[in-house]
Amino acid sequence: MTMGNLILCDCFGVILDEVAVGWFRDHFEDQNEADYLKDKYFVDVDLGNMPLDDVFKIIERDLGFNAEEMKKDWYSRINLRASVLDYIDELRARGNTLVLLSNAGYPFIHDMIKKYDFEKHFDKIFVSCDHHLIKPDLAFYKLAVNSFEKRFDKIFMIDDSPRNLEPLSQIGITGILFSNLELLKKSFD
């Protein structure tokens, strides 16, 4: 028996403004270098191998940015996309099961989950640092999907990163590249 759709949803770049990518792109003119550095410094954070504050200190050592100023800047960049979260609630009210599935480090993501009370908007929350898995590792998506005992009509993943969506067809998940709310709505209406 199937039970509606399962919709997995990224956090940063969809529900909240992108923080890490934005910070690096604001501080490095070469966008490829910015993306490389973000990946280089944040894989261990996203995997839960080190807290965010530790990587700020490493970036301070390696690149010369003040760790405390960087932390303040990161928290100041948080912007809830309330209209997107409202639409998530609408999708859930239509009988879909909603899961937040995010690459993020601690304590930053846990602060955001608490601040915006994400637990009331999503049926389940999976954060990479809690499971030592990061997108686009298929095991991370499978963990979320297999956490339910029911089958779904369709499974979707909303993400702002094409790289995170590329492998999903291998496991029967339809990827939806997020760029704005209007296009997202067209995917489900």
Coordinates of C-alpha atoms in Angstrom, one line a residue:
M1 CA 0.0 0.0 0.0
T2 CA 1.3 3.4 -0.9
M3 CA 0.9 6.5 1.1
G4 CA 1.3 9.7 -0.9
N5 CA 4.6 11.3 -1.8
L6 CA 7.8 11.6 0.2
I7 CA 9.5 15.0 -0.3
L8 CA 13.1 15.4 0.9
C9 CA 14.1 19.1 1.2
D10 CA 17.5 20.7 1.6
C11 CA 17.9 23.5 4.2
F12 CA 20.5 26.0 3.1
G13 CA 19.8 27.5 -0.3
V14 CA 16.1 26.4 -0.1
I15 CA 14.5 27.0 3.4
L16 CA 17.3 29.3 4.6
D17 CA 19.7 31.4 2.5
E18 CA 22.9 29.7 1.6
V19 CA 25.6 30.6 4.2
A20 CA 28.9 28.8 3.5
V21 CA 28.8 29.1 -0.3
G22 CA 27.8 32.8 0.0
W23 CA 30.5 33.6 2.5
F24 CA 33.2 32.1 0.4
R25 CA 31.9 33.6 -2.8
D26 CA 31.8 37.0 -1.1
H27 CA 35.4 36.7 0.0
F28 CA 37.0 35.2 -3.1
E29 CA 36.6 36.6 -6.6
D30 CA 37.3 33.3 -8.3
Q31 CA 34.0 31.4 -7.8
N32 CA 35.7 28.1 -8.6
E33 CA 38.3 28.8 -5.9
A34 CA 35.5 29.8 -3.5
D35 CA 33.6 26.6 -4.1
Y36 CA 36.8 24.5 -3.8
L37 CA 37.7 26.1 -0.4
K38 CA 34.2 25.7 0.9
D39 CA 34.3 22.0 0.1
K40 CA 37.9 21.7 1.4
Y41 CA 37.1 23.2 4.8
F42 CA 33.6 22.0 5.4
V43 CA 33.5 18.3 4.5
D44 CA 34.7 17.4 8.0
V45 CA 32.2 19.8 9.6
D46 CA 29.3 18.4 7.5
L47 CA 30.4 14.9 8.3
G48 CA 30.3 15.7 12.0
N49 CA 34.0 15.2 12.5
M50 CA 34.5 18.7 13.9
P51 CA 32.4 21.5 15.2
L52 CA 32.0 24.7 13.1
D53 CA 33.9 26.8 15.6
D54 CA 37.0 24.6 15.0
V55 CA 36.9 25.1 11.3
F56 CA 36.6 28.9 11.8
K57 CA 39.9 28.7 13.8
I58 CA 41.5 26.6 11.0
I59 CA 40.4 29.1 8.4
E60 CA 41.8 31.9 10.6
R61 CA 45.1 30.1 10.7
D62 CA 45.2 29.2 7.0
L63 CA 43.5 32.2 5.3
G64 CA 43.8 35.0 7.8
F65 CA 40.1 35.7 8.5
N66 CA 39.2 36.4 12.2
A67 CA 37.4 33.4 13.6
E68 CA 35.0 35.3 15.8
E69 CA 34.2 37.8 13.1
M70 CA 33.6 35.0 10.7
K71 CA 31.2 33.3 13.1
K72 CA 29.2 36.5 13.6
D73 CA 29.1 37.0 9.9
W74 CA 27.8 33.5 9.4
Y75 CA 25.0 33.9 11.9
S76 CA 24.1 37.3 10.5
R77 CA 23.6 35.7 7.0
I78 CA 20.7 33.5 8.2
N79 CA 17.6 34.5 6.5
L80 CA 14.5 32.3 6.7
R81 CA 12.6 32.1 3.4
A82 CA 9.3 32.2 5.1
S83 CA 7.3 31.8 1.9
V84 CA 9.2 28.6 1.0
L85 CA 8.5 27.2 4.5
D86 CA 4.8 28.2 4.1
Y87 CA 4.8 26.2 0.9
I88 CA 6.4 23.2 2.7
D89 CA 3.6 23.4 5.2
E90 CA 1.1 23.5 2.3
L91 CA 2.7 20.4 0.7
R92 CA 2.5 18.6 4.0
A93 CA -1.2 19.6 4.5
R94 CA -1.9 18.0 1.1
G95 CA -0.8 14.6 2.5
N96 CA 2.8 14.5 1.6
T97 CA 5.5 13.4 4.0
L98 CA 8.2 16.1 4.4
V99 CA 11.8 15.5 5.5
L100 CA 14.5 18.0 6.0
L101 CA 17.8 16.5 4.6
S102 CA 20.7 18.8 5.0
N103 CA 24.5 18.9 4.8
A104 CA 25.5 21.0 7.8
G105 CA 27.6 21.1 10.9
Y106 CA 27.0 21.4 14.6
P107 CA 26.1 23.4 16.5
F108 CA 25.1 25.7 13.7
I109 CA 22.3 23.5 12.2
H110 CA 20.9 22.6 15.5
D111 CA 20.7 26.3 16.4
M112 CA 18.7 26.8 13.2
I113 CA 16.4 23.8 13.8
K114 CA 15.5 25.2 17.2
K115 CA 15.3 28.9 16.2
Y116 CA 12.9 28.2 13.4
D117 CA 11.1 25.2 15.1
F118 CA 11.7 23.1 12.0
E119 CA 10.4 20.0 13.9
K120 CA 6.9 21.3 13.5
H121 CA 7.2 21.7 9.8
F122 CA 8.9 18.4 8.9
D123 CA 8.0 14.8 9.7
K124 CA 11.7 13.9 10.2
I125 CA 15.0 15.8 10.1
F126 CA 18.3 14.3 8.9
V127 CA 21.4 16.3 9.2
S128 CA 24.7 15.1 7.8
C129 CA 26.8 15.8 10.9
D130 CA 24.5 13.6 13.0
H131 CA 24.8 10.6 10.6
H132 CA 28.4 11.0 9.3
L133 CA 27.0 11.0 5.7
I134 CA 26.8 13.9 3.2
K135 CA 24.9 14.5 0.0
P136 CA 25.4 13.3 -2.7
D137 CA 26.2 10.0 -1.0
L138 CA 23.3 7.8 -1.9
A139 CA 23.4 6.2 1.6
F140 CA 22.3 9.5 3.1
Y141 CA 19.2 9.7 0.9
K142 CA 18.5 6.0 1.5
L143 CA 18.8 6.5 5.3
A144 CA 16.0 9.1 5.2
V145 CA 13.7 7.0 2.8
N146 CA 14.2 3.8 4.7
S147 CA 13.4 5.4 8.0
F148 CA 9.7 5.0 7.1
E149 CA 7.9 1.7 7.2
K150 CA 5.5 2.7 4.4
R151 CA 6.0 3.0 0.7
F152 CA 5.4 6.2 -1.2
D153 CA 3.8 6.9 -4.6
K154 CA 6.8 9.1 -5.5
I155 CA 9.9 10.4 -3.8
F156 CA 11.3 13.8 -4.5
M157 CA 14.4 15.8 -3.4
I158 CA 14.4 19.6 -3.5
D159 CA 17.9 21.0 -3.5
D160 CA 19.7 24.0 -4.8
S161 CA 22.8 22.0 -5.8
P162 CA 22.8 20.1 -9.1
R163 CA 25.6 18.0 -7.8
N164 CA 23.3 16.7 -5.0
L165 CA 20.6 15.8 -7.5
E166 CA 22.7 14.0 -10.2
P167 CA 22.8 10.5 -8.7
L168 CA 19.2 10.3 -7.5
S169 CA 17.6 8.6 -10.5
Q170 CA 19.8 5.6 -9.6
I171 CA 17.6 5.0 -6.5
G172 CA 14.2 6.2 -7.9
I173 CA 14.2 9.7 -6.5
T174 CA 13.1 12.6 -8.7
G175 CA 15.4 15.6 -8.2
I176 CA 14.0 19.1 -8.2
L177 CA 16.5 21.9 -8.6
F178 CA 15.5 24.8 -6.5
S179 CA 16.0 28.3 -7.8
N180 CA 12.8 30.1 -6.6
L181 CA 9.4 29.4 -5.1
E182 CA 7.4 30.0 -8.3
L183 CA 9.3 27.3 -10.2
L184 CA 9.1 25.0 -7.2
K185 CA 5.3 25.3 -7.1
K186 CA 5.2 24.4 -10.8
S187 CA 6.9 21.1 -9.9
F188 CA 4.1 20.1 -7.7
D189 CA 1.0 21.8 -9.1

